[in-house]
Coordinates of C-alpha atoms in Angstrom, one line a residue:
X27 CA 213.9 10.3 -12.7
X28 CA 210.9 7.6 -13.1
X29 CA 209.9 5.7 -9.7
X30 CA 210.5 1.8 -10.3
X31 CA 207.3 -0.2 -11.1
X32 CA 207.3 -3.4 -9.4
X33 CA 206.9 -6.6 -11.4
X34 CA 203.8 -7.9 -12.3
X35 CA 202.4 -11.1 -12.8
X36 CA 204.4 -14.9 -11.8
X37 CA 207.9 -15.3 -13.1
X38 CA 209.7 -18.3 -14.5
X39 CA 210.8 -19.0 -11.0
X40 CA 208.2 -18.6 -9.1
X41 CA 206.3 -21.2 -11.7
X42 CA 209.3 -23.7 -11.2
X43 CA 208.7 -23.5 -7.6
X44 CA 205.0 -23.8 -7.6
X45 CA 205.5 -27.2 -10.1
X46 CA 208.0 -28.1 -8.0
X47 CA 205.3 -28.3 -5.0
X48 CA 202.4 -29.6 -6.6
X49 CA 204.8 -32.4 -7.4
X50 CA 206.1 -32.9 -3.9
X51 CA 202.1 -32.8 -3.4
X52 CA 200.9 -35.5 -5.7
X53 CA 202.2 -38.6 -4.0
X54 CA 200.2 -37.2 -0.9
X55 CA 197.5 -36.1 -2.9
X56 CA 197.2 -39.6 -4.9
X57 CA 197.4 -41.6 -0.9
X58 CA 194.7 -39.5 0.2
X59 CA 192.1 -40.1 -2.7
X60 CA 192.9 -43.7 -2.9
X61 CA 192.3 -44.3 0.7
X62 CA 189.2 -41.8 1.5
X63 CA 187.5 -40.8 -2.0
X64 CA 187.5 -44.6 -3.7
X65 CA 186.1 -46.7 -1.1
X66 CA 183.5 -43.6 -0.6
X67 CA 182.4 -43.8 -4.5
X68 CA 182.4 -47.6 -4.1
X69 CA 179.7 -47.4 -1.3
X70 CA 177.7 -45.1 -3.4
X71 CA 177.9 -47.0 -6.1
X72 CA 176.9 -50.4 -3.9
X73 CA 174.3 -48.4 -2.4
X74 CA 172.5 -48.2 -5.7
X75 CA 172.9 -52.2 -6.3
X76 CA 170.8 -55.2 -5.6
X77 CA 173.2 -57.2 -3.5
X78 CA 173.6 -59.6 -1.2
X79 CA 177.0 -61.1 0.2
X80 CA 176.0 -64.2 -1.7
X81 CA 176.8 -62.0 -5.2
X82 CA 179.8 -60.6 -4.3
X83 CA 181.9 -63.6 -6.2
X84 CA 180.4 -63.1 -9.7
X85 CA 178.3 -67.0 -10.6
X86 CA 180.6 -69.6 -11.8
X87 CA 179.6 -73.3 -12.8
X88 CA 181.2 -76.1 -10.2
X89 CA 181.4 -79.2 -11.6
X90 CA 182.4 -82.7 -9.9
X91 CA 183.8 -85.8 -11.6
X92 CA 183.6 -89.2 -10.1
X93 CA 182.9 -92.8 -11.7
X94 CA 180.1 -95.6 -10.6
X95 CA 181.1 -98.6 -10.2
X96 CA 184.2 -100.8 -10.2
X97 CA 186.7 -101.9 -12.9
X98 CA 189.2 -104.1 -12.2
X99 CA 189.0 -106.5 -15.6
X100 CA 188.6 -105.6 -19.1
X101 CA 184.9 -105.5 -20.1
X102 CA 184.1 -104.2 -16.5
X103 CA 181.4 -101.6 -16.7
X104 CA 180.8 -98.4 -14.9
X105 CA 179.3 -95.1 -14.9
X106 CA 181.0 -92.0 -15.4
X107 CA 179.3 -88.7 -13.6
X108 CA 179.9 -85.0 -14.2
X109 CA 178.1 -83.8 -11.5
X110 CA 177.6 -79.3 -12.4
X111 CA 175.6 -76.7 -11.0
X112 CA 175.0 -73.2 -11.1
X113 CA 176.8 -71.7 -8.2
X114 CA 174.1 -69.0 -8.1
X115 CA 170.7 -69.2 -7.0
X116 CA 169.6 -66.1 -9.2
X117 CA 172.0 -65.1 -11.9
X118 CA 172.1 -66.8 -15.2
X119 CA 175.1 -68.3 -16.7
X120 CA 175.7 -68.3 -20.8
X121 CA 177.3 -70.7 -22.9
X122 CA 177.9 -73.4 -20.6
X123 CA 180.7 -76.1 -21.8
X124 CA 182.4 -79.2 -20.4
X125 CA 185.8 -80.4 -21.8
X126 CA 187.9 -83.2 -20.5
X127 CA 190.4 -85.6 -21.5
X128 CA 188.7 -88.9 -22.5
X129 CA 190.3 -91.8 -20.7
X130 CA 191.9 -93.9 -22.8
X131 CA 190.6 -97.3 -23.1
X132 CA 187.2 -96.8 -21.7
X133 CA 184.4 -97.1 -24.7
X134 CA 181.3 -94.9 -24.3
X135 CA 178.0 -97.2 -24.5
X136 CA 175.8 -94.2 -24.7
X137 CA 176.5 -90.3 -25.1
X138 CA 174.5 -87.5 -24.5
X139 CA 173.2 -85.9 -27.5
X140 CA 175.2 -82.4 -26.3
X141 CA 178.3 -84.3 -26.3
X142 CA 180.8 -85.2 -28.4
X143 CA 184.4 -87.4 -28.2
X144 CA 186.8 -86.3 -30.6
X145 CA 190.9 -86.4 -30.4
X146 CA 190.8 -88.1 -26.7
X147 CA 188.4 -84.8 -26.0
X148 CA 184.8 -84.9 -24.4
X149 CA 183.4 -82.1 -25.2
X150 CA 179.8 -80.7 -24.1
X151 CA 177.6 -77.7 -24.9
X152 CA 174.9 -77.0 -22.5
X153 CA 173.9 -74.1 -23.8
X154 CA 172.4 -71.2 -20.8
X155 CA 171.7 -72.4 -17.1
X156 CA 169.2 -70.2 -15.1
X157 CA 170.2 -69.1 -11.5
X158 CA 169.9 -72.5 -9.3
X159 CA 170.4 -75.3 -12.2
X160 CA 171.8 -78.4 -12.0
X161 CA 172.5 -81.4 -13.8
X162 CA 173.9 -84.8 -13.6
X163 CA 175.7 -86.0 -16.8
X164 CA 176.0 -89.7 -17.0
X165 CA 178.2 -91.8 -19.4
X166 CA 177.7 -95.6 -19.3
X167 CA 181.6 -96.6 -20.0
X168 CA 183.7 -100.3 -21.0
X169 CA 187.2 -100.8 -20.0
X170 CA 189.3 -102.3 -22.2
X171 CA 192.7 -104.1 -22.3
X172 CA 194.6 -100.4 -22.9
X173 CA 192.7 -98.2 -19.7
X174 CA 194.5 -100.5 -17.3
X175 CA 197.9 -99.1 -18.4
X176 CA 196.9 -95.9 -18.4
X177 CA 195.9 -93.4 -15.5
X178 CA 192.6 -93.5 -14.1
X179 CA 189.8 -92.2 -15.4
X180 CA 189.4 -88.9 -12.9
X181 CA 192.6 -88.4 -13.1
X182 CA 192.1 -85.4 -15.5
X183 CA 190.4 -82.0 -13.9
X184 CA 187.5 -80.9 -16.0
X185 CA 187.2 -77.8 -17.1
X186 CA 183.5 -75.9 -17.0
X187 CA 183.4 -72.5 -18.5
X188 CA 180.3 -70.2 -19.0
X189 CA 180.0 -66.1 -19.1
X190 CA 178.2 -64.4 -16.3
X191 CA 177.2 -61.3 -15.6
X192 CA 178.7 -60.0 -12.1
X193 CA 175.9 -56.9 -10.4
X194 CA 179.0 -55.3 -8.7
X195 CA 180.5 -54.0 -12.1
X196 CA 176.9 -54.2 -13.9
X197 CA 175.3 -51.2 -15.1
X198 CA 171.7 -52.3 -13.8
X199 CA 170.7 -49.7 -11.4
X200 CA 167.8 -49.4 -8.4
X201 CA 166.5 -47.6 -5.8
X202 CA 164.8 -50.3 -3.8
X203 CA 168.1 -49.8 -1.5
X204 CA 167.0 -46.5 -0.3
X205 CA 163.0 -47.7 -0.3
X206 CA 163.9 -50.2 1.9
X207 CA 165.5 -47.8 4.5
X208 CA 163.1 -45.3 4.4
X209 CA 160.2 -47.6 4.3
X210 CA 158.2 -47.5 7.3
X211 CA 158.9 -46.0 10.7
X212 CA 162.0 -47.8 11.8
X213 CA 164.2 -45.2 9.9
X214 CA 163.5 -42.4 12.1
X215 CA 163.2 -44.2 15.2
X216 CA 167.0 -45.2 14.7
X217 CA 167.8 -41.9 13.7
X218 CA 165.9 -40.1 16.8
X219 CA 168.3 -42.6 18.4
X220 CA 171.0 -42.2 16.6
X221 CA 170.6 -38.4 17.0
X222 CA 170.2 -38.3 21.0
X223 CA 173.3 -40.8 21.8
X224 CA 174.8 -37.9 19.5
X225 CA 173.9 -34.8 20.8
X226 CA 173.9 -35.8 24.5
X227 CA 176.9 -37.7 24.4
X228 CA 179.1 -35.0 22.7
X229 CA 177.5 -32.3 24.4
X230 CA 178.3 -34.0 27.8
X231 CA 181.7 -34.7 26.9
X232 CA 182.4 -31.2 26.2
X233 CA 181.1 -29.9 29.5
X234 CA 182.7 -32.9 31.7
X235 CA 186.0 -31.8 29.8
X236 CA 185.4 -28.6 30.7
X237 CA 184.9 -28.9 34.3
X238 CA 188.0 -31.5 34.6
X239 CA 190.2 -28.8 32.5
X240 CA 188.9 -26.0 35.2
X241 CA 189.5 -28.3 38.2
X242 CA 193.0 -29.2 37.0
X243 CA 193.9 -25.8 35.5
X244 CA 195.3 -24.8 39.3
X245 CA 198.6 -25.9 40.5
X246 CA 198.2 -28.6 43.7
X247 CA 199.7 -31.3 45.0
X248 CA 199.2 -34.6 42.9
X249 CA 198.1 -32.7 39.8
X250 CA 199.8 -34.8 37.4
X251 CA 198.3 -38.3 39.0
X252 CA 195.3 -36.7 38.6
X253 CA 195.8 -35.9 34.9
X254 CA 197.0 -39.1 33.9
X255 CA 193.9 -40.8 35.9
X256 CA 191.4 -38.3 33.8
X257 CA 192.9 -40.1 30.8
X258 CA 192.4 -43.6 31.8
X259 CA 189.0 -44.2 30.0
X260 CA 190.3 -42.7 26.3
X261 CA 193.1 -44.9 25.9
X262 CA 192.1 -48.2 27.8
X263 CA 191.1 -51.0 24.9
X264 CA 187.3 -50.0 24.7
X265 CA 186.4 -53.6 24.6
X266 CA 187.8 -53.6 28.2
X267 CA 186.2 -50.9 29.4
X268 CA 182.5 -52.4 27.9
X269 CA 183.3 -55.3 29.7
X270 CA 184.0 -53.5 32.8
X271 CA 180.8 -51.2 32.8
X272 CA 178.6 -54.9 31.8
X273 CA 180.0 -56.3 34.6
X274 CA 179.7 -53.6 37.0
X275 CA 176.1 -53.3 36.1
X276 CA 174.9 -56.6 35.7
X277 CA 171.5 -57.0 37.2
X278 CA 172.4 -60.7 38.7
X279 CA 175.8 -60.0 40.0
X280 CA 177.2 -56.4 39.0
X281 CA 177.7 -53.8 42.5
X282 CA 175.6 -51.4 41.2
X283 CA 172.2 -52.9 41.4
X284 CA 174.3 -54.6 44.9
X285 CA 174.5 -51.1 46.3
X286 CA 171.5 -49.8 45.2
X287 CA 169.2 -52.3 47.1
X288 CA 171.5 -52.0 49.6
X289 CA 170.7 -48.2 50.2
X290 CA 166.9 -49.1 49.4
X291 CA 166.6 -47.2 46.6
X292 CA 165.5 -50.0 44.4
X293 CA 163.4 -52.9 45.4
X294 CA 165.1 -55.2 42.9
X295 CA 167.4 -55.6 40.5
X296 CA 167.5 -52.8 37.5
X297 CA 168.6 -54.6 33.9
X298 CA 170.5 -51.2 32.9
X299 CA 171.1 -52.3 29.5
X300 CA 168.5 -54.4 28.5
X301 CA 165.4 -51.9 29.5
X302 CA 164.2 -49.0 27.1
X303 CA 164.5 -46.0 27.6
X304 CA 167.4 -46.8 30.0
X305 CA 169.7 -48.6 27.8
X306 CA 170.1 -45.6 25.8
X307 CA 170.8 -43.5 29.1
X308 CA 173.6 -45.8 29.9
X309 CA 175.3 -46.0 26.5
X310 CA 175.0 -42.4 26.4
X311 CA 176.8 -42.3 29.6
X312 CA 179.5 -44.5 28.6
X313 CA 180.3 -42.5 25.5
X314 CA 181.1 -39.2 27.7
X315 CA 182.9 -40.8 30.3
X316 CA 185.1 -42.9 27.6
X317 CA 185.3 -39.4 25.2
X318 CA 185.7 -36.3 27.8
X319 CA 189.6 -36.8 28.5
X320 CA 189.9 -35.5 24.6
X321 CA 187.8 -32.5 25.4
X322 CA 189.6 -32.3 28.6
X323 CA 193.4 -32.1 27.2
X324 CA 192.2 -29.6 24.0
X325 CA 190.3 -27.5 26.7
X326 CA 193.1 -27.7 29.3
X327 CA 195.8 -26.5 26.7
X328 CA 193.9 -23.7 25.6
X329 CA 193.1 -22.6 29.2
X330 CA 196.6 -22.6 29.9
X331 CA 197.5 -20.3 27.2
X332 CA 195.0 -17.5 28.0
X333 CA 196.8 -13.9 29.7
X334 CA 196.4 -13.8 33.4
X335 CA 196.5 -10.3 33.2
X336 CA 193.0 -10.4 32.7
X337 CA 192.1 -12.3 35.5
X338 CA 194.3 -10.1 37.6
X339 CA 193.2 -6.8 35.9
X340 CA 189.4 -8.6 37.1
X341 CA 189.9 -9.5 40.6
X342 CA 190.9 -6.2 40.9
X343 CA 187.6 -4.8 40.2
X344 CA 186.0 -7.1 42.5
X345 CA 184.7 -10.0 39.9
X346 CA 183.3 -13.2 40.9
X347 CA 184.7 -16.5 39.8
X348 CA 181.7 -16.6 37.7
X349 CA 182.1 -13.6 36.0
X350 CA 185.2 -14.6 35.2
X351 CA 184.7 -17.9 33.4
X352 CA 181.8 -16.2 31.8
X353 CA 183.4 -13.0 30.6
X354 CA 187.1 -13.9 30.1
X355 CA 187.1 -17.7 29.9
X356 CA 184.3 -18.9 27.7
X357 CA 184.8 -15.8 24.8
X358 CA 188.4 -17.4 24.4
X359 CA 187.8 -20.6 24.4
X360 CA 184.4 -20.8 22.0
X361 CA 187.2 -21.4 18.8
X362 CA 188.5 -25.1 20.7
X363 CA 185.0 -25.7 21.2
X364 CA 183.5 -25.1 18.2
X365 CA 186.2 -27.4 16.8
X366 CA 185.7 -30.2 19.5
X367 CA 182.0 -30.6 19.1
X368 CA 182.5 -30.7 15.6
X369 CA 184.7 -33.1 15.5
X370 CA 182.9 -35.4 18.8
X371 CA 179.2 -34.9 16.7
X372 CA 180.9 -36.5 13.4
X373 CA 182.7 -39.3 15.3
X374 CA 179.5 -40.1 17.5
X375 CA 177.6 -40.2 14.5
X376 CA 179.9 -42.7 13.6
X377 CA 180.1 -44.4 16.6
X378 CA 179.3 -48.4 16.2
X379 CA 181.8 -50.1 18.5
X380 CA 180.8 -49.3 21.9
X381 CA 177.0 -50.0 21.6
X382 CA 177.7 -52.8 19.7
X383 CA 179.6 -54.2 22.5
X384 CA 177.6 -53.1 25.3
X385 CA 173.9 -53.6 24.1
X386 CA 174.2 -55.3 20.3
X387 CA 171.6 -52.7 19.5
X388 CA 168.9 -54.0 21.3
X389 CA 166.9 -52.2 24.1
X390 CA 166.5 -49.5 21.9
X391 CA 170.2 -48.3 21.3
X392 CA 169.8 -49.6 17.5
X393 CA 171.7 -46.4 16.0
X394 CA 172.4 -46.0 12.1
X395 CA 176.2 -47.6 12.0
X396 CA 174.2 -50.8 14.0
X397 CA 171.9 -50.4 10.9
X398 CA 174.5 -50.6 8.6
X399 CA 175.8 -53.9 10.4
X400 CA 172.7 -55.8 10.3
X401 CA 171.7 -54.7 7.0
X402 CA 175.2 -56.0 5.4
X403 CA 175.7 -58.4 7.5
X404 CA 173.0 -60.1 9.8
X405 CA 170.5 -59.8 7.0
X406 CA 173.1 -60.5 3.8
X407 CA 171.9 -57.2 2.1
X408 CA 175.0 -55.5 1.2
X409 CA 173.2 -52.9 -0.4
X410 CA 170.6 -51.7 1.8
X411 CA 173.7 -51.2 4.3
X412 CA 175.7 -49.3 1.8
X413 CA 172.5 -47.4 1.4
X414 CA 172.3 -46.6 5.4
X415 CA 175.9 -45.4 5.0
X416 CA 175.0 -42.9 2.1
X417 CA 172.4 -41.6 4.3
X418 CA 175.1 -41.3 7.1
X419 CA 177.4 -39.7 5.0
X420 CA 174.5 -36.9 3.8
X421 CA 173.5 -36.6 7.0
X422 CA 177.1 -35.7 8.7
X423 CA 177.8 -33.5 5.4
X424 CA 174.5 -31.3 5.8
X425 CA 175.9 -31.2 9.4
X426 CA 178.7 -29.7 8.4
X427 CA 177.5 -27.5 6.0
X428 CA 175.0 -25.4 8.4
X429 CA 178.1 -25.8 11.1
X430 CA 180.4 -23.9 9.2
X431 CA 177.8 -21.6 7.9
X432 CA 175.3 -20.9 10.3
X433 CA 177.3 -21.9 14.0
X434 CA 180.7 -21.2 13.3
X435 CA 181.7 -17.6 13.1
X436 CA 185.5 -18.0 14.7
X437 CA 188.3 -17.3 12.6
X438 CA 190.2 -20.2 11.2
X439 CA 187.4 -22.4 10.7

């Protein structure tokens, strides 16, 4: 009697059910790379574009129609103006024409040479316009017995057409985007910034997470008030809390700098956010004590899911509390914290909201996303700020490259 050899290989079913996933998958899968991967490859491809916010609309001739002067009797004479420009200041615009209907009963006492009237048309060809032109076309005009029953003579909406080129979907390319950022030595000033308000402030949320988790890892009386106060600053409206913390601190009127001359230990009043290097203390400050309750509830929960046996197996042999965290604590909870700096470095990086509210960037707090605001939008340069965000995006993915190569050594991640 032969022993039974298993199957080998996938089976009809088993490829029915795997199509069947994939396409349960692909309206997730489609969602996901619409929202994340396109506007990512539409940065990168900005970022490699000379433009401003004034070439985001692609150039278009404007034109305005009015007449000069007044006709009220046949024979009456007047002026009719096509006012047209070039709605930008750099690109060109090709094959410019004018067409209009020609009001009936006016006679034309002079035409421009690029014009004609044919079929109750006016027609015009001005051929290219640079970036900036304008023009003024004017049509000395008669009325006549028959333009008095008709409509008036702007009642009809000219219609300008031309071909431009538009630099968004353009396949003219530069680097001067990236020279710009790099150029000089305010790129790596922000970015020592940027990388201090990032290390400090997720490395001090982690640890005042962990010491609230320890605290409120016992059972006591008011434990759960005491939870749900450690939670206040992560889900108050952040542009409440920035008020709060500018108020608090203001050097006219805020208590701080009250109590502090108070107690004599300043002479006078200390601008916390508007003095370097102090600025950056204090936004650093305000991102772990907005942030730690996150560390705090991750921490907490994996804290609370650790065997007391051991800590009952290590009192028992006469351990201090110190030996304890150190030996029994920390080893199990190195995976939650691996993941929660992660996570707190990438979103810090990110971070634009709270300096932005509490210092503008000034004093010293200018960090990369600032950058990106200023470049886009203060200075109209829509390219240099998609270039900043490349670099942010290269920066935060060679972070997480080394993490998970070189840091990281749990299981899982």
């Amino acid at each position: 009697m032969t022993d039974a050899v298993p199957p080998t290989g996938t089976g009809p079913l088993a490829k029915r059910e795997a199509r069947l996933a994939w396409g349960l998958l692909f309206p997730t899968l489609a969602a996901v790379s619409l929202v994340v991967i396109l506007p990512l490859l539409a940065v990168f491809w900005i970022s490699f574009k000379p433009v401003g916010l004034a070439n985001l609309r692609p150039p278009t001739p404007i034109v305005r129609e009015d007449i000069r002067g007044d006709l009220e009797a046949p024979g009456d004479a007047a002026t009719l103006r096509y006012r047209l420009r070039n709605s930008s200041q750099d690109q060109p615009i090709l094959g410019v024409t004018l067409s209009d209907a020609w009001p009936e009963g006016l006679e034309a006492s002079e035409l421009d040479p690029r014009c004609a009237i044919a079929e109750g048309r006016l027609s015009c060809d001005f051929g290219d316009w640079e970036g900036g032109a304008r023009e003024q076309l004017r049509i000395p005009v008669t009325a006549t017995e028959a333009y008095f029953a008709g409509p008036d003579a702007t009642a009809s909406d000219p219609a300008l057409t031309g071909q431009a080129q538009n630099v968004l979907t353009s396949f003219d390319f530069t680097l001067e985007n990236f020279a710009q950022v790099f150029d000089g030595s305010e790129f790596w000033a922000v970015l020592g910034v940027t990388l201090f308000y990032t290390v400090f402030g997720t490395l001090g949320a982690l640890i005042m997470g962990l010491f609230a988790a320890m605290l409120l890892n016992k059972s006591f009386k008011g434990q759960g008030i005491l939870r749900g106060l450690y939670l206040f600053p992560y889900v108050a409206p952040v542009i409440a809390v920035a008020f709060a913390w500018i108020l608090l601190f203001d050097p006219f009127s805020g208590s701080a700098n009250a109590l502090l001359i108070q107690m004599g230990v300043s002479q006078g009043a200390i601008n916390f956010f508007g003095e370097r290097p102090l600025a950056l203390i204090m936004v650093t400050l305000f991102e772990i004590w907005r942030y730690f309750p996150l560390s705090f509830l991750f921490i907490l929960a994996r804290m609370q899911s650790i065997d007391h046996d051991m800590y009952e197996a290590a009192d028992m042999d006469g351990a201090s509390p110190f030996q304890k965290f150190w030996y029994l604590s920390l080893p199990q909870l190195l995976g939650i914290l691996s993941v929660l700096f992660l996570l707190r470095f990438i979103w810090t990086f990110n971070k634009f909201d709270d300096i932005f509210l509490l210092t503008g960037g000034n004093a010293g707090t200018r960090v990369l996303t600032v950058n990106v605001y200023e470049q886009a939008f203060a200075l109209s340069n829509i390219g240099a700020g998609a270039a900043v965000a490349v670099v942010i995006f290269a920066c935060l993915l060679l972070f997480s490259l080394f993490f998970f190569k070189v840091m990281s050594r749990e299981e899982g991640l």
